[in-house]
Amino acid sequence: MRHHLHFYIDGQWVVPVAPKTAEVINPATEAVAGHIALGSAADVDKAVAAARRAFPAWSETTREQRLDLLKAIQSEYQRRMADLGEAIREEMGAPSVLANGFHVGLGAGHLQTAIELLENFAFEELRGPTLIRREPIGVCALITPWNWPMNQTCVKVFPALATGCTMILKPPQLAPFSAQILAEIIDAAGVPAGVFNMIQGQGSVIGTALSTHEDVDMISFTGSEPVGVQIQKDAATTVKRVGLELGGKSAFIVLDDAALADNVTGATAGMMGNSGQTCSAGSRLLVPASRLDEALVAAKSAAQAVTVGDPAGDVAMGPVVSKAQYNIIQDYIAKGAEEGATLVAGGPGRPEGIEKGWFVRPTVFLGTNDMLIAREEIFGPVLVIIPYDDIDHAVAIANDSPFGLAGYVNGLDTAQVHAVARRLRTGWVSMNGGFDFHAPFGGYKRSGNGREWGEYGFHEYLEVKSMLGYA
């Protein structure tokens, strides 16, 4: 049982101004896994004041000083990786192999990327007679989701530290344990008081207080579109910079070639990873209509091969994060059937033999792009297969979405893969499984604004100053 009843503010673990707690439920067992404190606007005021006091000194630190801190954090992070993996398994039900692998590894990757970039990042450049300076924006509020807790937290915290900003982290209420450990890691590494602060609590309380606070210069939020819209409205009164990474309904285009069955298999298995709780998931699988039968066979086989069960065991998929999320997914599965989509694999309810925990059957539908299950983000292990007539048709289907976060194109003809990827109206496209920590990540349209990851992630936390007549 974990009990995290203190916040990290101004270099110390402190009790909340008005103590209030909430249970954290293990989604695999439905049992209470621990308790956290819930913060208030008064706690936000304390954390923001600490970050504001710390900003002048931290913003003027040298590149070497910031590198020293990041490397100290890296050493502590490596020492606590097993603790982080166990926390992620417990808080959100990720299978051990995933929690200790990709989940924790993504955080480590973003930390290493921040170190590599900081070593040579050009904070100043001379253009003719003018010096262009990139200066830290100030006090940043970082609001993170529960689905990839280390990825989404580390991709904000480490660039903010590297660029000289101070910050308040608001972790997800549903998955708070790993963030608590990360705060311990940063504290043990010797972060100066006030540079990094963390408050647990409800998004409607802490997020609103941060978004409207006069002394917060920037909000970086990852989560749902409705909350992102509200944050943008709240932040408008103080003209804050707002970075949003929101929802997705990404298309995975499989080209018509000899690798079709393998690519459908991989796309289906990939969709079920992390229980489908990935904003960039390829949840619309586009396949050539002339080979639909072959694609359906491959998808059905892949979905049925996904092992579901106790995250502590040797399984590919654990539960979804909560009862509420389970019910949302079940409603979408029912809606798919009502809309006339053909059920290829899975369906409603828990997998056979599982009676407790928020486990969902890996589900595949054959549908059309106008169905609700193809328009809205389900955030669960539900894949919709949509046939296309030719490449133009595939691109049109892929781009016919209110979202534009990610896209996928797999095929043997590299030139054709490249050509299709160029036409997708999304901020991030993976071709034949491509992955890169240095590539900017973010969306078009309702998937948000701004970019994270790599060098572009640094720019999110920097102001640009022109010093004319410098030369």
CSV table of C-alpha atoms in Angstrom, one decimal:
chain,number,residue,atom,x,y,z
A,1,MET,CA,0.0,0.0,0.0
A,2,ARG,CA,1.4,3.3,-1.1
A,3,HIS,CA,0.7,6.6,0.8
A,4,HIS,CA,1.9,9.8,-0.8
A,5,LEU,CA,0.4,12.6,1.3
A,6,HIS,CA,3.1,15.3,0.7
A,7,PHE,CA,3.8,17.6,-2.1
A,8,TYR,CA,7.3,18.7,-3.3
A,9,ILE,CA,7.4,22.5,-3.0
A,10,ASP,CA,10.5,24.7,-2.8
A,11,GLY,CA,12.9,21.8,-2.3
A,12,GLN,CA,10.9,20.2,0.6
A,13,TRP,CA,8.2,17.6,1.1
A,14,VAL,CA,5.3,19.5,2.6
A,15,VAL,CA,1.8,18.8,3.8
A,16,PRO,CA,-1.1,20.3,1.8
A,17,VAL,CA,-2.6,23.6,3.0
A,18,ALA,CA,-5.9,21.8,3.5
A,19,PRO,CA,-5.3,18.0,3.8
A,20,LYS,CA,-7.6,15.9,1.7
A,21,THR,CA,-6.9,12.5,0.3
A,22,ALA,CA,-8.1,10.2,-2.5
A,23,GLU,CA,-7.8,6.5,-3.1
A,24,VAL,CA,-5.8,5.1,-6.0
A,25,ILE,CA,-7.2,1.9,-7.5
A,26,ASN,CA,-5.2,-0.9,-9.0
A,27,PRO,CA,-7.2,-1.5,-12.3
A,28,ALA,CA,-6.1,-5.2,-12.5
A,29,THR,CA,-7.6,-6.1,-9.0
A,30,GLU,CA,-10.0,-3.3,-8.3
A,31,ALA,CA,-8.4,-3.0,-4.9
A,32,VAL,CA,-7.1,0.1,-3.3
A,33,ALA,CA,-3.4,0.4,-4.1
A,34,GLY,CA,-2.7,3.5,-2.1
A,35,HIS,CA,-3.7,7.1,-1.3
A,36,ILE,CA,-2.6,10.5,-2.5
A,37,ALA,CA,-3.1,14.0,-1.2
A,38,LEU,CA,-5.4,16.3,-3.2
A,39,GLY,CA,-4.1,19.8,-3.6
A,40,SER,CA,-5.9,23.1,-3.7
A,41,ALA,CA,-5.5,26.6,-5.2
A,42,ALA,CA,-3.6,27.6,-2.0
A,43,ASP,CA,-1.0,24.8,-2.7
A,44,VAL,CA,-0.7,26.1,-6.2
A,45,ASP,CA,0.0,29.6,-4.9
A,46,LYS,CA,2.8,28.2,-2.8
A,47,ALA,CA,4.4,26.3,-5.6
A,48,VAL,CA,4.1,29.1,-8.1
A,49,ALA,CA,5.7,31.5,-5.6
A,50,ALA,CA,8.6,29.1,-5.1
A,51,ALA,CA,9.1,28.7,-8.8
A,52,ARG,CA,9.0,32.5,-9.4
A,53,ARG,CA,11.6,33.0,-6.7
A,54,ALA,CA,13.9,30.4,-8.2
A,55,PHE,CA,13.6,31.6,-11.7
A,56,PRO,CA,16.1,34.5,-11.8
A,57,ALA,CA,19.0,32.4,-10.5
A,58,TRP,CA,18.1,29.2,-12.5
A,59,SER,CA,17.5,31.0,-15.7
A,60,GLU,CA,21.1,32.5,-15.5
A,61,THR,CA,22.8,29.1,-14.8
A,62,THR,CA,25.4,28.0,-17.4
A,63,ARG,CA,24.9,25.2,-19.8
A,64,GLU,CA,27.4,23.1,-17.7
A,65,GLN,CA,25.4,23.6,-14.5
A,66,ARG,CA,22.2,22.4,-16.2
A,67,LEU,CA,24.0,19.5,-17.7
A,68,ASP,CA,25.4,18.5,-14.3
A,69,LEU,CA,21.9,18.4,-12.9
A,70,LEU,CA,20.5,16.4,-15.8
A,71,LYS,CA,23.3,13.9,-15.6
A,72,ALA,CA,22.8,13.5,-11.8
A,73,ILE,CA,19.1,12.9,-12.5
A,74,GLN,CA,20.1,10.3,-15.1
A,75,SER,CA,22.1,8.5,-12.6
A,76,GLU,CA,19.3,8.5,-10.1
A,77,TYR,CA,16.8,7.5,-12.8
A,78,GLN,CA,18.8,4.5,-13.7
A,79,ARG,CA,19.0,3.5,-10.1
A,80,ARG,CA,15.2,3.7,-9.6
A,81,MET,CA,14.1,2.2,-12.9
A,82,ALA,CA,12.8,-1.0,-11.3
A,83,ASP,CA,10.8,1.1,-8.8
A,84,LEU,CA,9.3,3.2,-11.6
A,85,GLY,CA,8.3,0.0,-13.6
A,86,GLU,CA,6.6,-1.5,-10.6
A,87,ALA,CA,4.7,1.7,-9.9
A,88,ILE,CA,3.5,1.9,-13.5
A,89,ARG,CA,2.4,-1.7,-13.5
A,90,GLU,CA,0.4,-1.1,-10.3
A,91,GLU,CA,-1.1,2.3,-11.1
A,92,MET,CA,-2.3,1.7,-14.6
A,93,GLY,CA,-2.1,-2.0,-15.1
A,94,ALA,CA,0.7,-2.1,-17.8
A,95,PRO,CA,2.2,-5.6,-18.1
A,96,SER,CA,5.5,-5.9,-16.4
A,97,VAL,CA,7.4,-6.3,-19.6
A,98,LEU,CA,5.9,-3.1,-21.0
A,99,ALA,CA,6.1,-1.1,-17.7
A,100,ASN,CA,9.7,-2.0,-17.1
A,101,GLY,CA,10.6,-1.8,-20.8
A,102,PHE,CA,9.0,0.9,-23.1
A,103,HIS,CA,7.3,2.9,-20.3
A,104,VAL,CA,10.4,3.4,-18.3
A,105,GLY,CA,12.6,3.4,-21.4
A,106,LEU,CA,10.8,6.4,-22.9
A,107,GLY,CA,11.5,8.5,-19.9
A,108,ALA,CA,15.1,7.5,-20.0
A,109,GLY,CA,15.2,8.3,-23.7
A,110,HIS,CA,13.8,11.8,-23.3
A,111,LEU,CA,16.4,12.4,-20.6
A,112,GLN,CA,19.3,11.3,-22.7
A,113,THR,CA,17.9,13.3,-25.6
A,114,ALA,CA,17.8,16.5,-23.5
A,115,ILE,CA,21.4,15.9,-22.4
A,116,GLU,CA,22.6,15.4,-26.0
A,117,LEU,CA,20.7,18.5,-27.2
A,118,LEU,CA,21.8,20.8,-24.4
A,119,GLU,CA,25.5,20.0,-25.0
A,120,ASN,CA,25.4,22.0,-28.3
A,121,PHE,CA,22.1,23.8,-28.4
A,122,ALA,CA,22.4,27.4,-29.9
A,123,PHE,CA,20.9,29.7,-27.3
A,124,GLU,CA,22.4,32.6,-29.2
A,125,GLU,CA,23.2,33.3,-32.9
A,126,LEU,CA,24.4,36.3,-34.8
A,127,ARG,CA,22.5,37.3,-37.9
A,128,GLY,CA,24.1,40.2,-39.6
A,129,PRO,CA,24.3,43.0,-37.0
A,130,THR,CA,21.6,41.4,-34.8
A,131,LEU,CA,22.0,38.9,-32.0
A,132,ILE,CA,19.1,36.4,-31.6
A,133,ARG,CA,18.8,35.1,-28.1
A,134,ARG,CA,16.6,32.3,-26.9
A,135,GLU,CA,15.8,32.8,-23.3
A,136,PRO,CA,13.7,30.6,-20.9
A,137,ILE,CA,10.1,31.6,-20.9
A,138,GLY,CA,9.7,31.5,-17.1
A,139,VAL,CA,7.4,29.6,-14.7
A,140,CYS,CA,5.9,26.6,-16.5
A,141,ALA,CA,2.9,24.5,-15.5
A,142,LEU,CA,3.2,20.9,-16.7
A,143,ILE,CA,0.0,18.9,-16.7
A,144,THR,CA,0.4,15.2,-17.7
A,145,PRO,CA,-1.9,12.3,-18.4
A,146,TRP,CA,-2.1,8.7,-17.1
A,147,ASN,CA,-1.6,6.6,-20.2
A,148,TRP,CA,2.2,7.0,-20.7
A,149,PRO,CA,3.1,8.5,-17.3
A,150,MET,CA,6.9,8.6,-17.7
A,151,ASN,CA,6.9,9.5,-21.4
A,152,GLN,CA,4.5,12.4,-21.0
A,153,THR,CA,6.1,13.7,-17.9
A,154,CYS,CA,9.7,13.4,-18.9
A,155,VAL,CA,9.2,15.0,-22.3
A,156,LYS,CA,8.1,18.1,-20.5
A,157,VAL,CA,10.2,18.2,-17.3
A,158,PHE,CA,13.6,17.7,-18.8
A,159,PRO,CA,13.4,20.2,-21.7
A,160,ALA,CA,12.1,22.7,-19.2
A,161,LEU,CA,15.0,22.1,-16.9
A,162,ALA,CA,17.5,22.2,-19.8
A,163,THR,CA,16.3,25.5,-21.1
A,164,GLY,CA,16.4,27.2,-17.7
A,165,CYS,CA,12.7,27.3,-16.7
A,166,THR,CA,11.2,26.6,-13.4
A,167,MET,CA,8.1,24.5,-13.1
A,168,ILE,CA,5.1,23.0,-11.3
A,169,LEU,CA,4.2,19.4,-12.3
A,170,LYS,CA,0.7,18.3,-11.9
A,171,PRO,CA,0.6,14.5,-12.5
A,172,PRO,CA,-2.5,12.4,-13.3
A,173,GLN,CA,-4.7,11.5,-10.4
A,174,LEU,CA,-5.3,8.0,-11.8
A,175,ALA,CA,-1.6,7.2,-12.1
A,176,PRO,CA,0.3,9.2,-9.6
A,177,PHE,CA,2.8,6.8,-8.2
A,178,SER,CA,5.5,7.0,-10.8
A,179,ALA,CA,5.5,10.8,-10.7
A,180,GLN,CA,6.1,10.6,-7.0
A,181,ILE,CA,9.2,8.5,-7.6
A,182,LEU,CA,10.3,10.9,-10.3
A,183,ALA,CA,10.1,13.8,-7.8
A,184,GLU,CA,12.2,11.7,-5.4
A,185,ILE,CA,14.7,11.2,-8.2
A,186,ILE,CA,15.0,14.9,-9.0
A,187,ASP,CA,15.2,15.8,-5.3
A,188,ALA,CA,18.0,13.2,-4.8
A,189,ALA,CA,19.9,14.6,-7.8
A,190,GLY,CA,20.1,18.0,-6.1
A,191,VAL,CA,17.7,20.2,-8.0
A,192,PRO,CA,17.8,23.8,-6.5
A,193,ALA,CA,14.9,24.7,-4.3
A,194,GLY,CA,11.9,26.0,-6.2
A,195,VAL,CA,13.1,24.9,-9.7
A,196,PHE,CA,11.0,21.8,-9.7
A,197,ASN,CA,7.7,21.5,-7.8
A,198,MET,CA,5.0,18.9,-7.8
A,199,ILE,CA,1.4,19.0,-6.6
A,200,GLN,CA,-1.0,16.0,-6.9
A,201,GLY,CA,-4.7,16.5,-7.2
A,202,GLN,CA,-7.8,16.9,-9.4
A,203,GLY,CA,-7.3,18.4,-12.8
A,204,SER,CA,-10.4,20.6,-12.4
A,205,VAL,CA,-8.9,22.2,-9.3
A,206,ILE,CA,-5.1,22.2,-9.8
A,207,GLY,CA,-5.2,22.6,-13.6
A,208,THR,CA,-7.6,25.5,-13.4
A,209,ALA,CA,-5.6,27.3,-10.7
A,210,LEU,CA,-2.4,26.9,-12.8
A,211,SER,CA,-4.1,28.0,-16.1
A,212,THR,CA,-5.5,31.2,-14.6
A,213,HIS,CA,-2.5,32.1,-12.4
A,214,GLU,CA,-0.9,35.5,-13.0
A,215,ASP,CA,2.6,34.2,-12.3
A,216,VAL,CA,2.5,31.2,-14.6
A,217,ASP,CA,4.1,32.0,-18.0
A,218,MET,CA,3.3,28.8,-19.9
A,219,ILE,CA,1.0,25.8,-19.7
A,220,SER,CA,2.0,22.5,-21.3
A,221,PHE,CA,-0.9,20.0,-21.3
A,222,THR,CA,-1.3,16.5,-22.7
A,223,GLY,CA,-4.8,15.0,-22.5
A,224,SER,CA,-8.3,15.2,-23.9
A,225,GLU,CA,-9.5,17.8,-26.4
A,226,PRO,CA,-12.3,19.2,-24.1
A,227,VAL,CA,-9.9,19.8,-21.2
A,228,GLY,CA,-7.3,21.3,-23.6
A,229,VAL,CA,-10.0,23.7,-25.0
A,230,GLN,CA,-10.9,24.8,-21.4
A,231,ILE,CA,-7.2,25.3,-20.5
A,232,GLN,CA,-6.7,27.5,-23.6
A,233,LYS,CA,-9.8,29.6,-22.5
A,234,ASP,CA,-8.6,29.9,-18.9
A,235,ALA,CA,-5.1,30.9,-20.0
A,236,ALA,CA,-6.3,33.5,-22.5
A,237,THR,CA,-7.0,36.1,-19.7
A,238,THR,CA,-3.3,36.2,-18.8
A,239,VAL,CA,-2.0,35.7,-22.4
A,240,LYS,CA,0.0,32.6,-21.5
A,241,ARG,CA,1.8,30.4,-24.0
A,242,VAL,CA,-0.2,27.2,-24.2
A,243,GLY,CA,1.2,23.9,-25.6
A,244,LEU,CA,-1.4,21.2,-26.2
A,245,GLU,CA,-1.0,17.6,-27.2
A,246,LEU,CA,-4.6,16.3,-27.5
A,247,GLY,CA,-6.5,13.4,-29.0
A,248,GLY,CA,-6.0,11.3,-32.2
A,249,LYS,CA,-7.7,9.0,-34.5
A,250,SER,CA,-4.7,8.0,-36.6
A,251,ALA,CA,-4.8,6.1,-39.8
A,252,PHE,CA,-2.5,3.2,-40.5
A,253,ILE,CA,-2.2,2.7,-44.2
A,254,VAL,CA,-1.1,-0.7,-45.4
A,255,LEU,CA,0.0,-0.7,-49.0
A,256,ASP,CA,-0.9,-3.4,-51.5
A,257,ASP,CA,2.1,-5.6,-51.7
A,258,ALA,CA,3.6,-9.0,-50.6
A,259,ALA,CA,4.0,-7.8,-47.0
A,260,LEU,CA,0.3,-6.9,-46.5
A,261,ALA,CA,-0.5,-9.8,-44.1
A,262,ASP,CA,2.5,-9.2,-42.0
A,263,ASN,CA,1.8,-5.4,-41.8
A,264,VAL,CA,-1.8,-6.0,-40.9
A,265,THR,CA,-0.7,-8.4,-38.2
A,266,GLY,CA,1.8,-5.9,-36.8
A,267,ALA,CA,-0.7,-3.0,-36.9
A,268,THR,CA,-3.3,-5.0,-35.1
A,269,ALA,CA,-1.0,-6.1,-32.4
A,270,GLY,CA,0.4,-2.6,-32.1
A,271,MET,CA,-3.1,-1.2,-31.6
A,272,MET,CA,-3.6,-3.5,-28.6
A,273,GLY,CA,-0.3,-2.4,-26.9
A,274,ASN,CA,-0.8,-0.4,-23.7
A,275,SER,CA,-4.5,-1.6,-23.9
A,276,GLY,CA,-5.0,0.8,-26.8
A,277,GLN,CA,-4.5,3.7,-24.4
A,278,THR,CA,-2.2,5.7,-26.7
A,279,CYS,CA,-3.1,9.1,-28.3
A,280,SER,CA,-1.1,8.3,-31.4
A,281,ALA,CA,-2.4,4.7,-31.9
A,282,GLY,CA,-3.2,3.6,-35.4
A,283,SER,CA,-6.9,3.0,-34.6
A,284,ARG,CA,-8.1,3.2,-38.2
A,285,LEU,CA,-6.5,0.4,-40.3
A,286,LEU,CA,-6.8,1.2,-44.0
A,287,VAL,CA,-6.3,-1.8,-46.3
A,288,PRO,CA,-6.8,-2.3,-50.1
A,289,ALA,CA,-10.4,-3.4,-50.8
A,290,SER,CA,-9.2,-6.0,-53.3
A,291,ARG,CA,-7.4,-7.9,-50.5
A,292,LEU,CA,-9.9,-7.2,-47.7
A,293,ASP,CA,-10.6,-10.9,-47.0
A,294,GLU,CA,-6.8,-11.5,-46.5
A,295,ALA,CA,-6.5,-8.5,-44.2
A,296,LEU,CA,-9.5,-9.6,-42.1
A,297,VAL,CA,-8.0,-13.0,-41.6
A,298,ALA,CA,-4.7,-11.5,-40.5
A,299,ALA,CA,-6.3,-9.0,-38.2
A,300,LYS,CA,-8.5,-11.6,-36.5
A,301,SER,CA,-5.6,-13.9,-35.9
A,302,ALA,CA,-3.5,-11.1,-34.5
A,303,ALA,CA,-6.2,-9.9,-32.2
A,304,GLN,CA,-7.0,-13.4,-30.9
A,305,ALA,CA,-3.3,-14.0,-30.3
A,306,VAL,CA,-3.0,-11.1,-27.8
A,307,THR,CA,-2.7,-12.5,-24.3
A,308,VAL,CA,-4.7,-10.6,-21.7
A,309,GLY,CA,-4.4,-11.0,-18.0
A,310,ASP,CA,-2.6,-10.2,-14.8
A,311,PRO,CA,0.0,-7.5,-15.5
A,312,ALA,CA,2.5,-9.3,-13.2
A,313,GLY,CA,2.4,-12.3,-15.5
A,314,ASP,CA,3.7,-13.0,-19.0
A,315,VAL,CA,0.9,-11.2,-20.9
A,316,ALA,CA,0.8,-8.7,-23.8
A,317,MET,CA,-2.1,-6.7,-22.5
A,318,GLY,CA,-3.4,-5.7,-19.0
A,319,PRO,CA,-6.5,-3.8,-18.0
A,320,VAL,CA,-7.6,-0.3,-19.0
A,321,VAL,CA,-6.9,2.3,-16.3
A,322,SER,CA,-10.3,2.5,-14.6
A,323,LYS,CA,-13.9,1.5,-14.4
A,324,ALA,CA,-15.0,4.7,-16.0
A,325,GLN,CA,-12.6,4.1,-19.0
A,326,TYR,CA,-13.8,0.5,-19.2
A,327,ASN,CA,-17.4,1.6,-19.4
A,328,ILE,CA,-16.6,4.2,-22.1
A,329,ILE,CA,-15.0,1.5,-24.2
A,330,GLN,CA,-17.9,-0.9,-23.8
A,331,ASP,CA,-20.3,1.9,-24.9
A,332,TYR,CA,-18.2,2.4,-28.1
A,333,ILE,CA,-18.2,-1.4,-28.8
A,334,ALA,CA,-22.0,-1.4,-28.4
A,335,LYS,CA,-22.2,1.6,-30.7
A,336,GLY,CA,-20.1,-0.1,-33.3
A,337,ALA,CA,-22.6,-3.0,-33.4
A,338,GLU,CA,-25.5,-0.5,-33.6
A,339,GLU,CA,-24.0,1.3,-36.5
A,340,GLY,CA,-23.7,-1.9,-38.5
A,341,ALA,CA,-20.0,-2.5,-38.2
A,342,THR,CA,-18.9,-6.1,-38.6
A,343,LEU,CA,-17.3,-7.6,-35.6
A,344,VAL,CA,-14.1,-9.4,-36.7
A,345,ALA,CA,-12.7,-10.2,-33.2
A,346,GLY,CA,-13.3,-9.5,-29.6
A,347,GLY,CA,-16.5,-7.7,-28.6
A,348,PRO,CA,-18.2,-6.6,-25.4
A,349,GLY,CA,-17.3,-7.7,-21.9
A,350,ARG,CA,-14.2,-9.1,-20.3
A,351,PRO,CA,-12.0,-11.7,-21.9
A,352,GLU,CA,-13.1,-15.3,-21.2
A,353,GLY,CA,-12.0,-16.5,-17.7
A,354,ILE,CA,-11.5,-13.0,-16.3
A,355,GLU,CA,-14.0,-11.9,-13.7
A,356,LYS,CA,-12.3,-9.0,-12.0
A,357,GLY,CA,-10.4,-6.0,-13.2
A,358,TRP,CA,-11.0,-3.6,-16.0
A,359,PHE,CA,-9.9,-5.9,-18.8
A,360,VAL,CA,-11.3,-5.4,-22.3
A,361,ARG,CA,-11.3,-7.9,-25.1
A,362,PRO,CA,-9.0,-7.0,-28.0
A,363,THR,CA,-11.6,-5.9,-30.5
A,364,VAL,CA,-11.6,-5.5,-34.3
A,365,PHE,CA,-14.4,-4.1,-36.4
A,366,LEU,CA,-14.8,-3.8,-40.2
A,367,GLY,CA,-16.5,-0.4,-40.7
A,368,THR,CA,-16.6,2.8,-42.7
A,369,ASN,CA,-15.0,6.1,-42.0
A,370,ASP,CA,-18.3,7.9,-41.2
A,371,MET,CA,-19.1,5.6,-38.2
A,372,LEU,CA,-18.7,7.0,-34.7
A,373,ILE,CA,-16.1,4.3,-33.9
A,374,ALA,CA,-14.0,5.7,-36.7
A,375,ARG,CA,-14.5,9.4,-35.9
A,376,GLU,CA,-14.0,9.6,-32.1
A,377,GLU,CA,-11.1,8.6,-30.0
A,378,ILE,CA,-12.0,5.4,-28.1
A,379,PHE,CA,-8.8,5.1,-26.1
A,380,GLY,CA,-9.0,1.4,-25.8
A,381,PRO,CA,-8.1,-1.8,-27.7
A,382,VAL,CA,-10.6,-1.3,-30.5
A,383,LEU,CA,-9.4,-1.2,-34.1
A,384,VAL,CA,-11.6,-0.3,-37.1
A,385,ILE,CA,-10.6,-1.7,-40.5
A,386,ILE,CA,-11.6,0.4,-43.4
A,387,PRO,CA,-11.1,-0.7,-47.1
A,388,TYR,CA,-9.8,1.7,-49.7
A,389,ASP,CA,-10.0,1.5,-53.5
A,390,ASP,CA,-6.6,3.2,-54.5
A,391,ILE,CA,-3.9,5.4,-52.9
A,392,ASP,CA,-5.9,8.6,-53.5
A,393,HIS,CA,-8.8,7.0,-51.7
A,394,ALA,CA,-6.6,5.9,-48.8
A,395,VAL,CA,-5.2,9.4,-48.3
A,396,ALA,CA,-8.6,10.9,-48.5
A,397,ILE,CA,-9.9,8.6,-45.8
A,398,ALA,CA,-6.9,9.1,-43.6
A,399,ASN,CA,-7.2,12.9,-43.8
A,400,ASP,CA,-11.0,12.9,-43.3
A,401,SER,CA,-10.8,13.3,-39.5
A,402,PRO,CA,-11.0,16.1,-37.1
A,403,PHE,CA,-7.7,15.0,-35.6
A,404,GLY,CA,-4.2,15.0,-37.1
A,405,LEU,CA,-1.8,13.7,-34.5
A,406,ALA,CA,-0.1,10.7,-36.1
A,407,GLY,CA,-0.2,8.5,-39.2
A,408,TYR,CA,1.4,5.2,-40.3
A,409,VAL,CA,2.4,3.9,-43.7
A,410,ASN,CA,3.8,0.5,-44.3
A,411,GLY,CA,4.8,-1.0,-47.6
A,412,LEU,CA,7.7,-2.5,-49.6
A,413,ASP,CA,8.0,0.3,-52.1
A,414,THR,CA,9.9,3.0,-50.2
A,415,ALA,CA,9.2,5.7,-52.7
A,416,GLN,CA,5.5,5.0,-52.5
A,417,VAL,CA,5.6,5.0,-48.7
A,418,HIS,CA,7.3,8.4,-48.7
A,419,ALA,CA,4.9,9.8,-51.2
A,420,VAL,CA,1.9,8.7,-49.2
A,421,ALA,CA,3.4,10.0,-45.9
A,422,ARG,CA,3.9,13.4,-47.4
A,423,ARG,CA,0.2,13.7,-48.2
A,424,LEU,CA,-1.0,12.9,-44.7
A,425,ARG,CA,-2.3,15.9,-42.7
A,426,THR,CA,-0.7,14.9,-39.4
A,427,GLY,CA,2.2,16.2,-37.4
A,428,TRP,CA,3.9,12.8,-37.1
A,429,VAL,CA,4.1,9.9,-39.5
A,430,SER,CA,5.9,6.6,-38.9
A,431,MET,CA,7.0,4.8,-42.0
A,432,ASN,CA,7.6,1.1,-41.7
A,433,GLY,CA,8.0,1.3,-37.9
A,434,GLY,CA,10.3,4.3,-37.8
A,435,PHE,CA,11.0,5.9,-34.4
A,436,ASP,CA,13.2,8.8,-33.3
A,437,PHE,CA,13.5,10.6,-30.0
A,438,HIS,CA,14.8,13.7,-31.8
A,439,ALA,CA,11.8,13.9,-34.1
A,440,PRO,CA,9.2,16.6,-33.2
A,441,PHE,CA,5.9,15.2,-32.0
A,442,GLY,CA,2.6,17.0,-32.1
A,443,GLY,CA,-0.6,17.4,-34.0
A,444,TYR,CA,-2.6,19.3,-36.7
A,445,LYS,CA,-6.2,20.3,-36.3
A,446,ARG,CA,-7.9,19.3,-33.1
A,447,SER,CA,-4.9,17.2,-32.0
A,448,GLY,CA,-3.3,20.3,-30.5
A,449,ASN,CA,-0.6,22.8,-31.1
A,450,GLY,CA,3.1,23.1,-30.4
A,451,ARG,CA,5.7,20.3,-30.6
A,452,GLU,CA,7.5,18.2,-28.1
A,453,TRP,CA,10.4,15.8,-28.4
A,454,GLY,CA,13.9,16.7,-29.5
A,455,GLU,CA,15.1,20.2,-30.4
A,456,TYR,CA,11.5,21.4,-31.1
A,457,GLY,CA,10.7,20.5,-27.5
A,458,PHE,CA,13.3,22.9,-26.3
A,459,HIS,CA,11.8,25.7,-28.4
A,460,GLU,CA,8.5,25.3,-26.6
A,461,TYR,CA,10.1,26.7,-23.4
A,462,LEU,CA,12.1,29.5,-24.9
A,463,GLU,CA,11.3,33.2,-25.8
A,464,VAL,CA,13.1,34.8,-28.7
A,465,LYS,CA,14.8,38.1,-28.2
A,466,SER,CA,16.3,40.3,-31.0
A,467,MET,CA,19.3,42.5,-29.9
A,468,LEU,CA,19.7,44.9,-32.8
A,469,GLY,CA,23.0,46.7,-33.4
A,470,TYR,CA,24.9,44.0,-31.5
A,471,ALA,CA,27.7,43.6,-34.0
